[in-house]
XYZ file of C-alpha atoms in Angstrom:
471
model
C -36.622 164.062 75.431
C -38.254 164.150 78.906
C -42.000 163.691 79.119
C -44.091 166.650 78.053
C -47.846 166.819 77.378
C -49.133 165.764 74.013
C -50.151 169.054 72.537
C -46.745 170.574 73.371
C -45.018 167.566 71.838
C -47.192 167.982 68.674
C -46.238 171.689 68.551
C -42.555 170.783 68.752
C -42.931 168.259 65.945
C -44.843 170.728 63.767
C -42.152 173.399 63.988
C -39.388 173.360 61.327
C -36.518 170.971 62.123
C -34.158 173.638 60.696
C -34.775 177.360 61.236
C -36.172 179.491 58.433
C -36.050 183.294 58.198
C -38.307 185.309 55.950
C -36.928 188.231 54.018
C -38.218 190.779 56.589
C -36.262 189.002 59.450
C -33.115 188.840 57.311
C -33.360 192.539 56.517
C -33.950 193.325 60.234
C -30.866 191.228 61.252
C -28.773 192.860 58.653
C -29.689 196.382 59.683
C -29.637 195.817 63.444
C -26.851 193.245 63.973
C -24.742 192.580 60.924
C -24.218 196.275 60.332
C -22.600 196.619 63.741
C -20.320 193.638 63.188
C -17.621 195.436 61.156
C -14.165 196.858 61.537
C -12.035 199.701 60.323
C -8.774 198.332 58.961
C -5.859 200.752 59.336
C -2.917 200.642 56.825
C -0.696 203.715 57.365
C -3.099 206.565 56.712
C -5.652 204.484 54.869
C -8.706 203.330 56.793
C -10.767 200.575 55.158
C -14.364 200.006 56.277
C -15.556 196.401 56.036
C -19.205 197.629 56.086
C -19.239 199.849 53.014
C -15.968 198.548 51.533
C -14.628 202.071 51.015
C -11.381 203.732 52.163
C -11.089 207.083 53.909
C -8.344 209.024 55.807
C -7.978 209.526 59.542
C -5.455 209.696 62.319
C -7.321 207.631 64.939
C -5.135 205.067 66.699
C -5.547 201.288 66.597
C -7.818 200.011 69.404
C -10.106 203.034 69.374
C -13.302 203.646 67.536
C -13.912 205.958 64.577
C -16.772 207.004 62.419
C -16.480 206.002 58.754
C -16.710 209.149 56.710
C -18.503 207.202 53.908
C -21.222 205.130 55.618
C -21.299 207.338 58.789
C -21.071 204.270 61.136
C -18.667 203.869 64.036
C -16.457 200.830 64.276
C -13.319 199.534 66.045
C -9.951 200.283 64.442
C -7.681 197.344 63.805
C -4.317 196.907 62.136
C -4.069 195.435 58.627
C -1.832 192.760 60.204
C -4.929 191.379 61.909
C -5.558 187.828 60.830
C -8.920 186.984 62.394
C -11.519 188.631 64.533
C -14.946 187.541 65.798
C -18.233 189.093 66.915
C -20.943 187.112 68.689
C -24.505 188.315 69.483
C -27.880 186.859 70.264
C -31.286 187.801 68.959
C -34.822 186.394 69.416
C -37.963 186.049 67.367
C -41.368 186.011 69.100
C -44.118 183.940 67.444
C -47.570 182.856 68.432
C -48.332 179.220 67.377
C -51.374 177.115 68.300
C -52.172 179.208 71.398
C -48.627 179.304 72.719
C -45.968 182.007 72.621
C -42.771 180.716 71.127
C -39.418 182.505 71.424
C -36.773 181.297 69.042
C -33.182 181.999 70.115
C -30.450 182.631 67.583
C -26.730 183.241 67.777
C -25.145 185.506 65.213
C -21.461 185.127 64.589
C -19.416 187.447 62.298
C -15.835 186.577 61.483
C -13.135 188.791 59.914
C -10.610 187.193 57.603
C -8.511 188.697 54.822
C -10.365 192.106 54.727
C -13.733 190.466 54.608
C -16.544 189.889 57.144
C -18.605 186.656 56.961
C -21.834 186.202 58.882
C -23.372 183.078 60.335
C -26.812 182.479 62.050
C -27.680 179.442 64.108
C -30.985 178.781 65.821
C -30.056 176.938 69.007
C -33.039 177.467 71.336
C -36.837 177.426 71.398
C -38.794 178.433 74.389
C -42.463 177.450 74.433
C -44.493 179.534 76.929
C -47.660 177.921 78.346
C -50.005 179.535 80.880
C -48.469 177.604 83.826
C -45.153 176.268 82.458
C -42.222 176.996 80.153
C -40.576 174.386 77.903
C -36.964 175.150 76.993
C -35.578 173.240 73.942
C -32.006 173.190 72.812
C -30.580 172.202 69.470
C -27.771 169.656 69.474
C -25.602 172.610 68.342
C -25.839 174.066 71.885
C -23.226 172.729 74.259
C -23.400 173.187 78.069
C -20.140 172.833 79.929
C -19.624 173.108 83.668
C -19.827 176.911 83.983
C -20.313 178.005 80.375
C -22.193 177.294 77.209
C -21.410 177.524 73.526
C -23.119 177.294 70.088
C -21.252 175.256 67.501
C -22.069 177.344 64.364
C -20.495 174.699 62.079
C -22.366 171.657 63.373
C -25.541 170.561 61.614
C -28.840 170.660 63.519
C -30.376 167.210 63.942
C -32.692 167.329 66.950
C -34.193 169.310 69.758
C -33.807 168.309 73.435
C -35.855 169.402 76.381
C -33.900 171.092 79.196
C -35.997 170.642 82.360
C -33.496 171.882 84.993
C -35.064 173.974 87.739
C -32.752 176.825 86.849
C -33.379 176.776 83.084
C -33.895 180.543 83.073
C -30.107 180.976 83.336
C -29.936 179.717 79.778
C -32.685 181.818 78.197
C -31.614 183.455 74.978
C -31.126 187.187 75.283
C -30.469 190.121 72.900
C -32.763 192.036 70.597
C -36.279 190.754 69.977
C -37.834 190.670 66.510
C -41.620 191.232 66.700
C -42.381 191.991 63.079
C -44.917 189.198 62.578
C -46.512 188.987 66.001
C -49.539 191.189 65.172
C -50.333 188.905 62.171
C -49.778 185.775 64.303
C -52.306 187.030 66.962
C -54.905 188.439 64.604
C -58.482 187.244 65.326
C -57.410 185.931 68.782
C -58.051 187.350 72.275
C -54.489 188.622 72.155
C -54.716 190.831 69.071
C -55.298 194.071 71.127
C -52.674 193.387 73.752
C -50.057 195.701 72.176
C -47.481 193.000 72.366
C -44.810 194.905 70.624
C -44.870 197.634 73.234
C -45.334 195.148 76.016
C -42.314 193.038 75.373
C -39.636 195.200 73.628
C -38.744 197.285 76.708
C -37.998 194.427 79.071
C -35.066 192.196 79.712
C -35.325 188.501 78.631
C -36.641 187.011 81.907
C -39.088 189.923 82.457
C -40.538 189.833 78.943
C -41.085 186.009 79.238
C -42.869 186.420 82.543
C -45.087 189.109 81.076
C -45.945 186.920 78.066
C -46.977 184.141 80.494
C -49.243 186.502 82.402
C -50.830 187.749 79.119
C -51.681 184.138 78.243
C -53.468 183.761 81.566
C -55.267 187.081 81.563
C -55.449 188.698 78.137
C -58.598 190.709 78.830
C -57.242 192.134 82.075
C -53.971 193.031 80.338
C -55.707 194.743 77.451
C -57.887 196.747 79.863
C -54.988 197.940 81.951
C -52.915 198.798 78.933
C -55.693 200.844 77.274
C -56.362 202.637 80.549
C -52.674 203.713 80.566
C -51.873 201.634 83.693
C -48.893 199.994 82.076
C -47.102 199.488 85.410
C -50.068 197.425 86.613
C -50.409 195.547 83.381
C -47.114 193.831 84.218
C -49.226 192.054 86.954
C -52.381 191.695 84.931
C -53.252 188.380 86.482
C -53.660 190.117 89.866
C -56.596 192.062 88.309
C -58.350 189.244 86.604
C -61.488 189.835 88.608
C -65.078 190.322 87.276
C -67.237 193.022 88.625
C -66.927 196.685 89.568
C -63.842 198.884 89.377
C -63.567 198.828 93.126
C -63.758 195.025 93.238
C -61.013 194.770 90.651
C -58.638 197.424 91.994
C -59.599 197.755 95.685
C -60.384 201.486 95.411
C -63.421 203.456 94.137
C -63.501 204.579 90.497
C -62.986 208.204 91.499
C -59.227 207.333 91.940
C -58.816 206.260 88.270
C -57.666 209.556 86.860
C -55.080 209.854 89.732
C -53.855 206.270 89.084
C -53.549 206.966 85.347
C -51.843 210.368 85.855
C -48.954 208.761 87.814
C -49.169 205.363 86.158
C -48.956 203.835 89.665
C -47.161 200.596 90.448
C -48.689 197.664 92.324
C -46.910 198.630 95.501
C -48.309 202.175 95.212
C -51.770 200.721 94.616
C -51.447 198.729 97.783
C -50.700 201.902 99.699
C -53.596 203.774 97.958
C -55.980 201.023 99.108
C -54.964 201.701 102.769
C -54.625 205.492 103.043
C -57.259 206.509 100.438
C -55.415 209.785 99.653
C -54.521 211.285 96.237
C -51.013 212.297 97.402
C -48.351 210.687 95.180
C -45.437 211.811 97.404
C -46.892 210.241 100.379
C -47.831 207.138 98.522
C -44.365 206.617 97.077
C -42.793 207.273 100.448
C -44.897 204.495 101.997
C -44.471 202.167 99.035
C -40.774 202.039 99.654
C -41.300 200.329 102.987
C -40.608 196.563 102.905
C -42.793 196.012 105.981
C -45.771 198.062 104.725
C -48.261 195.126 104.771
C -47.380 194.111 108.313
C -47.265 197.623 109.662
C -50.477 198.880 107.978
C -52.428 196.068 109.655
C -51.551 197.558 113.047
C -50.892 201.237 112.482
C -52.361 204.368 110.988
C -49.516 204.685 108.477
C -49.648 208.507 108.233
C -49.439 208.786 112.018
C -46.575 206.315 111.936
C -44.729 208.529 109.462
C -45.287 211.512 111.700
C -43.961 209.438 114.580
C -40.661 208.871 112.748
C -41.238 205.723 110.698
C -38.872 205.434 107.743
C -37.030 202.857 105.656
C -34.182 202.736 108.203
C -36.177 201.843 111.269
C -39.225 200.013 109.782
C -37.925 196.620 110.834
C -37.252 197.891 114.338
C -40.788 199.315 114.502
C -42.216 196.017 113.281
C -40.313 194.065 115.880
C -41.358 196.464 118.609
C -45.044 195.911 117.736
C -44.531 192.123 117.720
C -42.860 192.340 121.182
C -45.833 194.402 122.455
C -48.291 191.763 121.249
C -46.242 189.022 122.908
C -46.315 190.970 126.242
C -50.082 191.425 125.882
C -49.985 195.241 125.605
C -53.086 197.107 124.627
C -52.702 197.283 120.825
C -55.332 199.991 120.549
C -53.561 202.336 122.878
C -51.815 205.237 121.069
C -48.950 205.315 123.533
C -48.253 201.658 122.667
C -48.633 202.151 118.879
C -46.728 205.396 118.538
C -43.874 205.540 121.136
C -41.901 208.715 121.404
C -38.568 206.963 120.782
C -38.987 203.841 118.622
C -35.493 202.427 119.190
C -35.561 202.997 122.960
C -39.063 201.376 123.168
C -37.871 198.413 121.084
C -34.822 197.832 123.275
C -36.841 198.059 126.493
C -39.428 195.383 125.257
C -36.620 193.217 123.789
C -35.045 193.043 127.291
C -38.395 192.028 128.797
C -38.896 189.346 126.127
C -35.400 188.001 126.646
C -35.840 187.820 130.409
C -39.046 185.853 129.974
C -37.430 183.561 127.346
C -34.340 183.025 129.571
C -36.518 182.117 132.571
C -38.525 179.606 130.507
C -35.356 178.188 129.037
C -33.920 177.599 132.499
C -37.130 175.859 133.578
C -37.232 173.749 130.461
C -33.662 172.522 130.902
C -34.618 171.275 134.388
C -37.589 169.453 132.771
C -35.323 167.918 130.176
C -33.099 166.451 132.881
C -36.105 164.841 134.520
C -37.167 163.388 131.161
C -33.674 162.014 130.358
C -32.293 160.988 133.711
C -33.203 157.352 133.195
C -30.477 157.320 130.544
C -27.806 157.702 133.251
C -25.118 155.009 132.974
C -21.989 154.243 134.905
C -19.373 151.630 135.637
C -16.579 151.660 138.207
C -14.678 154.413 136.336
C -17.093 156.551 134.220
C -20.586 157.978 134.411
C -22.807 159.580 131.772
C -25.873 161.688 132.715
C -27.985 164.432 131.135
C -27.277 168.085 131.633
C -29.099 168.972 134.905
C -29.409 172.756 134.595
C -28.405 175.881 132.666
C -25.820 176.838 135.256
C -24.143 173.440 134.828
C -24.039 174.059 131.084
C -22.303 177.349 131.560
C -19.708 175.767 133.910
C -19.169 172.909 131.402
C -18.563 175.416 128.563
C -15.943 177.351 130.681
C -14.103 174.188 131.850
C -14.080 172.598 128.375
C -13.422 175.833 126.518
C -16.212 175.078 124.022
C -19.498 176.603 122.905
C -21.867 174.121 124.387
C -23.608 176.907 126.377
C -24.906 178.264 123.135
C -26.828 174.964 122.673
C -29.090 175.904 125.610
C -32.203 176.756 123.617
C -31.864 173.697 121.324
C -31.577 171.482 124.340
C -34.496 173.170 126.177
C -36.660 172.900 122.971
C -35.887 169.143 122.608
C -34.043 169.658 119.311
C -30.977 167.832 120.726
C -29.961 165.990 123.924
C -26.932 166.957 125.907
C -24.972 164.694 128.360
C -21.910 165.020 130.555
C -19.395 162.268 130.999
C -17.398 162.295 134.255
C -14.976 160.187 136.224
C -16.874 158.642 139.076
C -13.980 159.494 141.329
C -14.251 163.233 140.343
C -17.775 164.150 139.447
C -17.144 167.870 139.745
C -14.553 168.050 136.963
C -15.664 168.137 133.324
C -14.404 165.270 131.175
C -16.410 164.722 127.954
C -19.373 166.683 126.523
C -21.784 164.666 124.381
C -24.399 165.767 121.910
C -27.233 163.330 120.864
C -29.686 163.786 118.049
C -32.342 161.258 116.955
C -30.971 158.813 119.494
C -27.468 158.909 117.950
C -24.295 160.414 119.307
C -23.364 163.163 116.844
C -20.573 164.780 118.927
C -18.307 163.825 121.785
C -15.570 166.290 122.803
C -13.050 166.726 125.594
C -11.336 170.101 126.400
C -10.595 172.442 123.517
C -12.871 170.348 121.176
C -10.446 167.469 120.988
C -11.659 163.890 120.525
C -11.999 161.553 123.526
C -9.604 158.649 124.124
C -10.270 155.163 122.761
C -11.269 153.952 126.170
C -13.662 156.889 126.636
C -15.146 156.299 123.217
C -15.634 152.596 123.997
C -17.618 153.546 127.114
C -19.753 156.044 125.125
C -20.602 153.379 122.515
C -21.651 150.905 125.210
C -23.917 153.569 126.660
C -25.318 154.497 123.266
C -26.090 150.899 122.435
C -27.670 150.112 125.803
C -29.808 153.330 126.282
C -30.228 155.065 122.929
C -30.560 152.288 120.431
C -33.400 150.452 122.187
């Protein structure tokens, strides 16, 4: 077992080596899982129910479902020639032990054989939830293969092992959650009024686990939110773990409480309410759907922006337009700047201006790069290697070599890579080899159509690399 802190290790050691289920849990499993793991066995016109062990008459075909007329439960119809059949389900038990939430994961397997259903239960997982970390334990009965996992119901449990992979949540047990004893477990603790049954039962596995962790961090905040009826905010109770006034906690005056409770607002809706200070749920929900709300609301009057045509389809264009305007040093308090008549047209106009400026700078920076690298020029009687002198040379090279080196322009200008041309001394105007260098190493050298250079050319490149780059 990988290293874990002492109190967690003591908790693991104190838990039962083998699972135990009290009579209430067994009754719950029987009613909620075992009762659904049954079949209707058809033999001519006789239909035998493995749940109530009684026979009734029907004309439903094999492979379909039918309600047993005796026990009133619906099951799949199978032929009496069926030899074996298997159901597999998961369920979980939530417990509170020594200040930690513990979720015990079980697999329930029901097998049909000779007109009889047999049921098996194996505890294969324990998830210990701490305030800042989760510890996932597997029984030796749990087997992880390359892309699947399996519980060996017939193997005896001997040990727990810690699974500390970064994507452990993929293996969290799922299925129904038994919460029958959680109120007794948390009695006389700060968690006793947190309505844990209601808080956990309605969420999927990963969501309920995250909520439990937040409750551990901020039980008082969670209890307050839940009692106020702000259950959508209670999911993020740690965001409201602030002492002081209502406004300090929620970011709006207390006069908004009844409105917040009436619509049980979400965290995104609260962020909108903090900005617009209006009791208009339609407007709030419209704005809360914007992915760029935080960025846009720092620059715009959001209600005016909506009137100007802002919506979920053009919000990113609007955001980029404002960023362009800032880069071009526009007056960001001017209404004409903030609320253009045509958002898309205004965006495209500023984008062209930005691109023209960037292109001009890029062209200048490439000339500077040549000046910085020109001392690396190397030649003999046949070949010469020298850095790319200009952007226009890069375009010509790309056309002559039929490659994409022109697209490396910004990387070259920004000093992310170095680019060199290799030519015949006798024909300096004709492209021969294009060379890319990174971290003083040749990473690419290509002739026309991205083919590799000849052995002689490669030998010259290696000499140059050793003499000028590997100093």
